[in-house]
């Protein structure tokens, strides 16, 4: 039987896709052999596998291979129904060519050959099944020119492109396959990007909601804070802080740091902050509060190596005295008018939470005076490098930096912003650790 020749658009369509595909293969096989691919070309192109779903009674394609314009072999597999297609749809299949003239293109009703009268027929039911079967594969549909409207609808449903039987040749087929594969990759990449943006927006809203709102109504203290997580594109890290005023007029503040980086540490920090607020409002303070927080940490941490440092202060209702507890955390910095800022005493501090069972945390009484500013911070502020060497800013460097900014007249939000900005500049770029800074200030009179 003579092999049919591919026809132009103005000629009738052939009976099935098999003759067209065989013709394209034989034309390319008879053409001169293409030049050997260079390593660069080989690196950018890989052999493609095409799965053809068509209902040819002869048993599918008999042609061993089709060559694309670059001389790479396009491997062919043929399935006569969706059951065979599911079996042949292995990970190395890049593209699917579906014949829209399959007899089962519409829905079937059990026990009947045709749908009941008045029932609308979905002429793209098989395509929809293929798209569900292969959501990550490129899909082409093959149709006769008289079915142009249905072929266009197939693209709207989810196919990457359509082909007419009467205009098909080997080069068009190979080019369309590669276009469909790349378009599918672009579609998947775009979908992942959109999904990532939505997830990032949801995470941002969640993290903003988890940041604390200070409860200082009725207090004459001024509050300022700065927070910069070390994780890229995150709003919340393993550092945490909070400030509340209890009914007796005492202002309680704390700052802490969960060891490590990542979402697990951030979640644990939020749990500890919420637990601290609840325990503080329930009347616990000092050693009793820290011991209970350690129990919370031991239950909630993902592994026994996780610990957290913590600094708590409770400021008396008159604002002139404070109780200080340190659990492996850097001591706060206090500044008063006319005197340089200095660190509060940190002798006899207790261990970080989660390190020692039944540990104790002494509470030290501190005289604040009438007018003062108290800065609590995490070690992310002091562990940044100075220049290109290994030297760190450290607590002494931080105290010197704060005093320079105080001499310039900075206070409140401006003081914190300038301090974090300078720490980043000295580090030569973004700080790798989370940074949290809280500033409480009181002006007498």
CSV table of C-alpha atoms in Angstrom, one decimal:
chain,number,residue,atom,x,y,z
A,1,UNK,CA,0.0,0.0,0.0
A,2,UNK,CA,1.5,3.4,-1.0
A,3,UNK,CA,2.4,5.7,1.8
A,4,UNK,CA,0.2,8.9,1.8
A,5,UNK,CA,2.0,12.2,1.3
A,6,UNK,CA,1.4,15.1,3.7
A,7,UNK,CA,-1.3,17.4,2.3
A,8,UNK,CA,-1.7,21.1,2.4
A,9,UNK,CA,-4.4,22.9,4.4
A,10,UNK,CA,-6.7,23.1,1.4
A,11,UNK,CA,-6.9,19.3,0.9
A,12,UNK,CA,-9.1,16.9,2.8
A,13,UNK,CA,-7.9,15.4,6.1
A,14,UNK,CA,-6.4,11.9,6.3
A,15,UNK,CA,-8.3,9.1,8.0
A,16,UNK,CA,-6.0,8.8,11.1
A,17,UNK,CA,-2.8,10.1,12.7
A,18,UNK,CA,-0.8,7.0,12.0
A,19,UNK,CA,-0.3,7.6,8.3
A,20,UNK,CA,0.8,11.2,8.9
A,21,UNK,CA,3.3,10.2,11.6
A,22,UNK,CA,4.7,7.3,9.5
A,23,UNK,CA,5.0,9.7,6.5
A,24,UNK,CA,6.9,12.3,8.6
A,25,UNK,CA,9.2,9.6,9.9
A,26,UNK,CA,10.0,8.2,6.5
A,27,UNK,CA,10.6,11.6,5.0
A,28,UNK,CA,13.1,12.4,7.8
A,29,UNK,CA,14.7,9.0,7.6
A,30,UNK,CA,15.3,9.4,3.9
A,31,UNK,CA,16.8,12.8,4.3
A,32,UNK,CA,20.6,13.2,4.5
A,33,UNK,CA,22.1,12.5,7.9
A,34,UNK,CA,22.4,15.7,10.0
A,35,UNK,CA,25.9,16.7,11.1
A,36,UNK,CA,27.1,15.4,14.4
A,37,UNK,CA,25.9,17.5,17.4
A,38,UNK,CA,28.5,19.5,19.1
A,39,UNK,CA,29.0,19.1,22.9
A,40,UNK,CA,27.4,22.4,23.5
A,41,UNK,CA,24.3,21.4,21.5
A,42,UNK,CA,24.2,18.1,23.2
A,43,UNK,CA,24.3,19.8,26.6
A,44,UNK,CA,21.3,22.0,25.7
A,45,UNK,CA,19.1,19.3,24.0
A,46,UNK,CA,18.2,15.8,25.2
A,47,UNK,CA,16.2,13.0,23.4
A,48,UNK,CA,12.5,13.4,23.8
A,49,UNK,CA,9.9,10.7,24.3
A,50,UNK,CA,6.5,11.1,22.7
A,51,UNK,CA,3.5,9.1,23.9
A,52,UNK,CA,0.8,8.8,21.2
A,53,UNK,CA,-2.7,8.0,22.3
A,54,UNK,CA,-4.7,6.9,19.2
A,55,UNK,CA,-7.1,4.2,18.3
A,56,UNK,CA,-5.6,2.6,15.2
A,57,UNK,CA,-6.7,-1.1,14.7
A,58,UNK,CA,-3.4,-1.9,13.1
A,59,UNK,CA,-1.7,-1.7,16.5
A,60,UNK,CA,-0.1,1.7,16.6
A,61,UNK,CA,3.0,3.1,15.0
A,62,UNK,CA,5.4,0.8,13.2
A,63,UNK,CA,8.1,3.4,12.5
A,64,UNK,CA,11.2,2.9,14.6
A,65,UNK,CA,12.0,6.6,15.1
A,66,UNK,CA,11.4,10.2,14.2
A,67,UNK,CA,14.3,12.6,14.0
A,68,UNK,CA,13.9,16.3,14.9
A,69,UNK,CA,15.6,19.1,13.0
A,70,UNK,CA,18.8,18.7,15.1
A,71,UNK,CA,19.0,15.0,14.4
A,72,UNK,CA,18.0,13.9,17.9
A,73,UNK,CA,15.8,10.8,18.0
A,74,UNK,CA,12.3,11.4,19.3
A,75,UNK,CA,11.3,8.1,20.8
A,76,UNK,CA,7.7,7.0,20.2
A,77,UNK,CA,5.3,5.0,22.3
A,78,UNK,CA,1.7,4.2,21.2
A,79,UNK,CA,-1.3,3.6,23.5
A,80,UNK,CA,-4.7,2.6,22.1
A,81,UNK,CA,-6.6,3.6,25.3
A,82,UNK,CA,-6.1,5.4,28.6
A,83,UNK,CA,-5.3,2.2,30.4
A,84,UNK,CA,-2.3,1.5,28.2
A,85,UNK,CA,-1.4,5.2,28.4
A,86,UNK,CA,-1.3,5.1,32.2
A,87,UNK,CA,1.0,2.1,32.0
A,88,UNK,CA,3.3,3.7,29.4
A,89,UNK,CA,3.4,7.1,31.1
A,90,UNK,CA,6.8,6.7,32.8
A,91,UNK,CA,8.9,9.7,34.0
A,92,UNK,CA,11.0,9.8,30.8
A,93,UNK,CA,7.9,10.7,28.7
A,94,UNK,CA,8.1,14.4,27.8
A,95,UNK,CA,5.0,14.9,25.7
A,96,UNK,CA,1.6,13.3,24.9
A,97,UNK,CA,-0.1,13.5,21.5
A,98,UNK,CA,-3.8,12.8,21.8
A,99,UNK,CA,-6.0,12.0,18.8
A,100,UNK,CA,-9.2,13.9,19.2
A,101,UNK,CA,-11.0,11.5,16.9
A,102,UNK,CA,-10.9,8.7,19.4
A,103,UNK,CA,-14.4,7.1,19.6
A,104,UNK,CA,-14.5,7.5,23.4
A,105,UNK,CA,-14.0,11.3,23.3
A,106,UNK,CA,-17.4,11.8,25.0
A,107,UNK,CA,-18.7,10.4,28.3
A,108,UNK,CA,-20.2,6.9,28.4
A,109,UNK,CA,-23.1,5.8,30.4
A,110,UNK,CA,-23.0,2.3,31.9
A,111,UNK,CA,-24.8,-0.2,29.7
A,112,UNK,CA,-25.5,2.3,26.9
A,113,UNK,CA,-23.5,3.0,23.7
A,114,UNK,CA,-24.7,6.6,23.4
A,115,UNK,CA,-25.7,9.2,26.0
A,116,UNK,CA,-29.4,9.5,26.8
A,117,UNK,CA,-31.4,12.0,24.8
A,118,UNK,CA,-31.1,15.5,26.1
A,119,UNK,CA,-27.7,14.8,27.7
A,120,UNK,CA,-24.9,17.2,26.6
A,121,UNK,CA,-21.8,15.4,25.4
A,122,UNK,CA,-18.4,16.6,26.6
A,123,UNK,CA,-16.3,16.3,23.4
A,124,UNK,CA,-13.1,16.8,25.3
A,125,UNK,CA,-13.8,14.3,28.1
A,126,UNK,CA,-10.8,12.1,27.0
A,127,UNK,CA,-8.5,15.2,27.0
A,128,UNK,CA,-9.7,16.1,30.5
A,129,UNK,CA,-8.9,12.5,31.7
A,130,UNK,CA,-5.4,12.8,30.1
A,131,UNK,CA,-4.7,16.1,31.8
A,132,UNK,CA,-5.7,14.6,35.1
A,133,UNK,CA,-3.6,11.5,34.4
A,134,UNK,CA,-0.5,13.6,33.4
A,135,UNK,CA,-0.7,17.0,35.1
A,136,UNK,CA,3.0,17.7,34.6
A,137,UNK,CA,3.4,16.5,31.0
A,138,UNK,CA,3.0,18.6,27.8
A,139,UNK,CA,-0.1,17.6,25.9
A,140,UNK,CA,-0.7,18.1,22.1
A,141,UNK,CA,-4.0,17.3,20.4
A,142,UNK,CA,-4.3,16.1,16.8
A,143,UNK,CA,-7.5,17.0,14.9
A,144,UNK,CA,-8.8,17.4,11.3
A,145,UNK,CA,-9.2,20.9,10.0
A,146,UNK,CA,-13.0,20.7,10.3
A,147,UNK,CA,-12.5,20.3,14.0
A,148,UNK,CA,-10.6,23.6,14.4
A,149,UNK,CA,-13.0,25.0,16.9
A,150,UNK,CA,-12.8,21.9,19.1
A,151,UNK,CA,-9.0,21.9,18.8
A,152,UNK,CA,-8.8,25.6,20.0
A,153,UNK,CA,-11.1,24.7,22.9
A,154,UNK,CA,-8.7,21.9,23.8
A,155,UNK,CA,-6.0,24.5,24.3
A,156,UNK,CA,-8.3,26.5,26.5
A,157,UNK,CA,-9.0,23.4,28.5
A,158,UNK,CA,-5.2,22.8,29.1
A,159,UNK,CA,-3.5,21.4,26.1
A,160,UNK,CA,-0.3,23.2,25.0
A,161,UNK,CA,-1.1,23.2,21.3
A,162,UNK,CA,-3.0,21.5,18.5
A,163,UNK,CA,-2.0,20.1,15.1
A,164,UNK,CA,-4.0,19.5,11.9
A,165,UNK,CA,-3.4,16.2,10.2
A,166,UNK,CA,-3.4,17.6,6.7
A,167,UNK,CA,-0.6,20.1,7.4
A,168,UNK,CA,1.7,18.0,9.5
A,169,UNK,CA,5.2,17.1,8.5
A,170,UNK,CA,8.3,15.9,10.4
A,171,UNK,CA,9.8,19.3,11.1
A,172,UNK,CA,6.5,20.8,12.3
A,173,UNK,CA,5.9,17.8,14.5
A,174,UNK,CA,9.3,18.0,16.2
A,175,UNK,CA,9.2,21.7,16.6
A,176,UNK,CA,5.7,21.6,18.1
A,177,UNK,CA,6.8,18.9,20.5
A,178,UNK,CA,9.7,21.0,21.8
A,179,UNK,CA,7.5,24.1,22.0
A,180,UNK,CA,4.9,22.2,24.0
A,181,UNK,CA,7.5,20.8,26.4
A,182,UNK,CA,9.1,24.2,27.0
A,183,UNK,CA,5.7,25.9,27.3
A,184,UNK,CA,4.6,23.3,29.9
A,185,UNK,CA,7.9,23.9,31.8
A,186,UNK,CA,7.2,27.6,31.7
A,187,UNK,CA,3.6,27.1,32.9
A,188,UNK,CA,4.8,24.9,35.8
A,189,UNK,CA,7.5,27.5,36.8
A,190,UNK,CA,4.9,30.3,36.7
A,191,UNK,CA,2.5,28.2,38.8
A,192,UNK,CA,5.2,27.5,41.4
A,193,UNK,CA,6.2,31.2,41.4
A,194,UNK,CA,2.6,32.2,42.0
A,195,UNK,CA,2.2,29.6,44.7
A,196,UNK,CA,5.4,30.7,46.3
A,197,UNK,CA,4.2,34.3,46.4
A,198,UNK,CA,0.9,33.3,47.9
A,199,UNK,CA,2.7,31.2,50.6
A,200,UNK,CA,5.1,34.1,51.3
A,201,UNK,CA,2.2,36.5,51.7
A,202,UNK,CA,0.4,34.1,54.1
A,203,UNK,CA,3.6,33.6,56.1
A,204,UNK,CA,4.2,37.3,56.3
A,205,UNK,CA,0.7,37.9,57.6
A,206,UNK,CA,1.1,35.1,60.1
A,207,UNK,CA,4.5,36.4,61.3
A,208,UNK,CA,3.3,40.0,61.6
A,209,UNK,CA,0.4,38.7,63.7
A,210,UNK,CA,2.7,36.8,66.0
A,211,UNK,CA,4.9,39.8,66.8
A,212,UNK,CA,4.0,41.2,70.2
A,213,UNK,CA,1.9,44.3,71.0
A,214,UNK,CA,3.2,45.9,74.2
A,215,UNK,CA,0.6,46.2,77.0
A,216,UNK,CA,1.7,49.4,78.7
A,217,UNK,CA,-1.6,51.3,79.2
A,218,UNK,CA,-1.4,53.5,82.3
A,219,UNK,CA,2.4,53.5,82.4
A,220,UNK,CA,4.6,56.6,81.9
A,221,UNK,CA,7.4,54.5,80.3
A,222,UNK,CA,8.2,54.9,76.6
A,223,UNK,CA,8.7,51.8,74.5
A,224,UNK,CA,10.6,51.2,71.2
A,225,UNK,CA,11.8,48.0,69.5
A,226,UNK,CA,13.6,46.8,66.4
A,227,UNK,CA,13.5,43.3,65.0
A,228,UNK,CA,15.5,41.9,62.1
A,229,UNK,CA,15.4,38.1,61.5
A,230,UNK,CA,18.5,36.5,60.1
A,231,UNK,CA,16.5,34.1,57.8
A,232,UNK,CA,16.3,35.4,54.2
A,233,UNK,CA,12.8,36.8,53.4
A,234,UNK,CA,11.5,36.0,56.9
A,235,UNK,CA,9.8,38.4,59.2
A,236,UNK,CA,10.2,36.3,62.4
A,237,UNK,CA,13.2,34.5,63.7
A,238,UNK,CA,14.2,32.7,66.9
A,239,UNK,CA,14.5,35.9,68.9
A,240,UNK,CA,11.5,37.1,70.9
A,241,UNK,CA,10.5,39.9,73.2
A,242,UNK,CA,7.5,41.2,75.1
A,243,UNK,CA,6.4,43.9,77.5
A,244,UNK,CA,3.4,44.0,79.8
A,245,UNK,CA,2.1,46.0,82.7
A,246,UNK,CA,0.3,44.1,85.5
A,247,UNK,CA,-2.6,45.5,87.5
A,248,UNK,CA,-0.2,46.5,90.4
A,249,UNK,CA,1.6,48.9,88.1
A,250,UNK,CA,4.7,46.9,87.6
A,251,UNK,CA,6.1,46.8,84.1
A,252,UNK,CA,7.6,43.5,83.0
A,253,UNK,CA,9.9,43.2,80.0
A,254,UNK,CA,11.8,40.3,78.6
A,255,UNK,CA,13.9,39.4,75.6
A,256,UNK,CA,15.1,35.9,74.5
A,257,UNK,CA,16.9,33.9,71.9
A,258,UNK,CA,16.3,30.3,70.8
A,259,UNK,CA,19.5,28.7,69.6
A,260,UNK,CA,19.6,27.9,65.9
A,261,UNK,CA,17.9,29.4,62.9
A,262,UNK,CA,14.8,28.5,61.0
A,263,UNK,CA,11.0,28.2,61.2
A,264,UNK,CA,11.1,25.6,64.1
A,265,UNK,CA,13.2,28.0,66.2
A,266,UNK,CA,10.9,30.9,65.3
A,267,UNK,CA,7.8,28.8,66.4
A,268,UNK,CA,9.4,27.9,69.7
A,269,UNK,CA,10.3,31.5,70.3
A,270,UNK,CA,6.7,32.5,69.8
A,271,UNK,CA,5.5,29.8,72.2
A,272,UNK,CA,8.0,30.9,74.9
A,273,UNK,CA,6.9,34.6,74.5
A,274,UNK,CA,3.2,33.7,74.8
A,275,UNK,CA,3.9,31.5,77.8
A,276,UNK,CA,5.9,34.3,79.4
A,277,UNK,CA,3.1,36.8,78.9
A,278,UNK,CA,0.5,34.3,80.3
A,279,UNK,CA,2.7,33.5,83.4
A,280,UNK,CA,3.5,37.1,84.0
A,281,UNK,CA,-0.2,38.1,83.9
A,282,UNK,CA,-0.9,35.2,86.2
A,283,UNK,CA,1.5,36.7,88.8
A,284,UNK,CA,4.7,34.7,88.4
A,285,UNK,CA,8.0,36.5,88.4
A,286,UNK,CA,11.7,35.9,88.6
A,287,UNK,CA,12.9,32.3,89.4
A,288,UNK,CA,9.4,30.8,89.5
A,289,UNK,CA,8.6,32.2,86.1
A,290,UNK,CA,11.9,31.0,84.5
A,291,UNK,CA,11.6,27.5,86.0
A,292,UNK,CA,8.1,27.2,84.5
A,293,UNK,CA,9.3,28.5,81.1
A,294,UNK,CA,12.1,25.8,81.2
A,295,UNK,CA,9.4,23.2,81.6
A,296,UNK,CA,7.5,24.6,78.6
A,297,UNK,CA,10.8,24.6,76.6
A,298,UNK,CA,11.6,21.0,77.5
A,299,UNK,CA,8.1,19.9,76.3
A,300,UNK,CA,8.0,21.9,73.1
A,301,UNK,CA,11.5,21.8,71.7
A,302,UNK,CA,12.1,19.4,68.8
A,303,UNK,CA,15.3,17.9,70.3
A,304,UNK,CA,17.1,18.0,73.6
A,305,UNK,CA,20.0,20.1,72.2
A,306,UNK,CA,17.7,23.1,71.8
A,307,UNK,CA,18.1,25.8,74.5
A,308,UNK,CA,17.1,29.4,74.9
A,309,UNK,CA,18.7,32.4,76.6
A,310,UNK,CA,16.5,34.9,78.4
A,311,UNK,CA,16.6,38.3,80.1
A,312,UNK,CA,13.7,39.5,82.3
A,313,UNK,CA,13.2,42.8,84.1
A,314,UNK,CA,10.4,43.9,86.3
A,315,UNK,CA,10.2,47.6,86.9
A,316,UNK,CA,8.5,48.9,90.1
A,317,UNK,CA,5.4,51.1,89.8
A,318,UNK,CA,7.4,54.2,90.7
A,319,UNK,CA,9.9,53.4,87.9
A,320,UNK,CA,13.0,53.8,90.1
A,321,UNK,CA,13.9,50.2,90.7
A,322,UNK,CA,13.9,46.9,88.8
A,323,UNK,CA,14.5,43.3,89.3
A,324,UNK,CA,16.8,41.6,86.8
A,325,UNK,CA,17.1,37.9,85.9
A,326,UNK,CA,19.5,36.5,83.4
A,327,UNK,CA,19.4,33.0,81.9
A,328,UNK,CA,22.6,32.8,79.9
A,329,UNK,CA,21.7,36.1,78.2
A,330,UNK,CA,23.7,39.3,77.7
A,331,UNK,CA,23.1,42.0,80.4
A,332,UNK,CA,21.0,45.0,79.5
A,333,UNK,CA,22.5,48.4,79.0
A,334,UNK,CA,21.4,51.5,81.0
A,335,UNK,CA,21.9,55.1,80.2
A,336,UNK,CA,21.3,58.1,82.4
A,337,UNK,CA,21.6,61.9,81.7
A,338,UNK,CA,25.1,63.2,82.1
A,339,UNK,CA,26.6,59.8,82.4
A,340,UNK,CA,27.9,57.3,79.8
A,341,UNK,CA,25.8,54.2,79.1
A,342,UNK,CA,27.0,51.0,80.9
A,343,UNK,CA,26.0,47.4,81.3
A,344,UNK,CA,24.0,46.3,84.3
A,345,UNK,CA,25.8,43.9,86.6
A,346,UNK,CA,25.6,40.4,85.4
A,347,UNK,CA,27.3,38.4,88.1
A,348,UNK,CA,25.5,35.3,89.5
A,349,UNK,CA,23.4,34.9,86.4
A,350,UNK,CA,21.7,31.5,85.8
A,351,UNK,CA,22.1,29.1,82.9
A,352,UNK,CA,20.2,29.2,79.6
A,353,UNK,CA,16.8,27.5,79.7
A,354,UNK,CA,16.9,23.9,78.8
A,355,UNK,CA,20.6,23.2,79.8
A,356,UNK,CA,20.3,22.1,83.4
A,357,UNK,CA,17.4,20.4,85.1
A,358,UNK,CA,16.2,22.1,88.3
A,359,UNK,CA,18.4,25.1,87.7
A,360,UNK,CA,17.9,28.4,89.6
A,361,UNK,CA,17.9,32.0,88.4
A,362,UNK,CA,18.8,34.6,91.0
A,363,UNK,CA,16.9,37.9,90.9
A,364,UNK,CA,19.1,41.0,91.3
A,365,UNK,CA,17.7,44.3,92.5
A,366,UNK,CA,18.9,47.3,90.4
A,367,UNK,CA,18.5,51.0,91.1
A,368,UNK,CA,17.4,52.9,88.0
A,369,UNK,CA,16.9,56.5,89.2
A,370,UNK,CA,14.5,59.1,88.0
A,371,UNK,CA,15.4,59.5,84.3
A,372,UNK,CA,16.9,56.6,82.4
A,373,UNK,CA,16.8,54.3,79.3
A,374,UNK,CA,17.1,50.6,79.5
A,375,UNK,CA,18.1,48.6,76.4
A,376,UNK,CA,17.6,44.9,76.1
A,377,UNK,CA,19.1,43.1,73.1
A,378,UNK,CA,20.0,39.7,71.7
A,379,UNK,CA,23.5,38.6,70.8
A,380,UNK,CA,22.8,39.1,67.1
A,381,UNK,CA,23.6,42.8,67.7
A,382,UNK,CA,27.0,42.2,69.3
A,383,UNK,CA,28.2,39.1,67.3
A,384,UNK,CA,28.6,40.9,63.9
A,385,UNK,CA,32.1,41.2,62.6
A,386,UNK,CA,34.1,44.4,62.4
A,387,UNK,CA,35.5,44.7,58.9
A,388,UNK,CA,37.0,41.7,57.1
A,389,UNK,CA,38.8,40.2,60.1
A,390,UNK,CA,37.5,37.8,62.7
A,391,UNK,CA,37.0,40.5,65.4
A,392,UNK,CA,33.4,40.9,66.7
A,393,UNK,CA,31.7,44.0,67.8
A,394,UNK,CA,31.1,42.6,71.3
A,395,UNK,CA,29.5,44.2,74.3
A,396,UNK,CA,32.3,46.7,74.8
A,397,UNK,CA,32.0,47.8,71.1
A,398,UNK,CA,28.2,48.0,71.4
A,399,UNK,CA,28.5,50.2,74.5
A,400,UNK,CA,30.9,52.5,72.7
A,401,UNK,CA,28.6,52.7,69.7
A,402,UNK,CA,25.5,53.5,71.8
A,403,UNK,CA,27.4,56.3,73.6
A,404,UNK,CA,28.3,57.9,70.3
A,405,UNK,CA,24.7,57.9,69.2
A,406,UNK,CA,23.6,59.3,72.6
A,407,UNK,CA,26.2,62.1,72.3
A,408,UNK,CA,24.5,62.9,69.0
A,409,UNK,CA,21.2,63.4,70.8
A,410,UNK,CA,19.6,60.2,69.5
A,411,UNK,CA,16.9,58.4,71.6
A,412,UNK,CA,14.0,56.0,71.2
A,413,UNK,CA,13.4,54.6,67.7
A,414,UNK,CA,16.1,56.7,66.2
A,415,UNK,CA,18.7,55.3,68.6
A,416,UNK,CA,17.7,51.7,67.8
A,417,UNK,CA,17.6,52.3,64.1
A,418,UNK,CA,21.0,53.9,64.0
A,419,UNK,CA,22.5,51.2,66.2
A,420,UNK,CA,21.3,48.3,64.0
A,421,UNK,CA,22.3,50.1,60.9
A,422,UNK,CA,25.8,50.7,62.1
A,423,UNK,CA,26.2,47.1,63.3
A,424,UNK,CA,25.2,46.0,59.7
A,425,UNK,CA,27.7,48.5,58.2
A,426,UNK,CA,30.5,47.3,60.4
A,427,UNK,CA,29.7,43.7,59.5
A,428,UNK,CA,30.1,44.5,55.8
A,429,UNK,CA,26.5,43.5,55.0
A,430,UNK,CA,23.4,41.8,56.5
A,431,UNK,CA,23.9,40.3,59.9
A,432,UNK,CA,23.6,36.5,59.9
A,433,UNK,CA,21.9,36.1,63.2
A,434,UNK,CA,18.5,37.4,64.3
A,435,UNK,CA,18.6,40.8,66.0
A,436,UNK,CA,16.0,42.0,68.5
A,437,UNK,CA,16.4,45.3,70.5
A,438,UNK,CA,13.9,46.7,73.1
A,439,UNK,CA,14.3,50.2,74.6
A,440,UNK,CA,12.3,51.3,77.7
A,441,UNK,CA,12.7,54.9,78.8
A,442,UNK,CA,11.5,57.1,81.6
A,443,UNK,CA,11.7,60.8,82.1
A,444,UNK,CA,11.1,62.1,85.7
A,445,UNK,CA,8.9,65.1,86.0
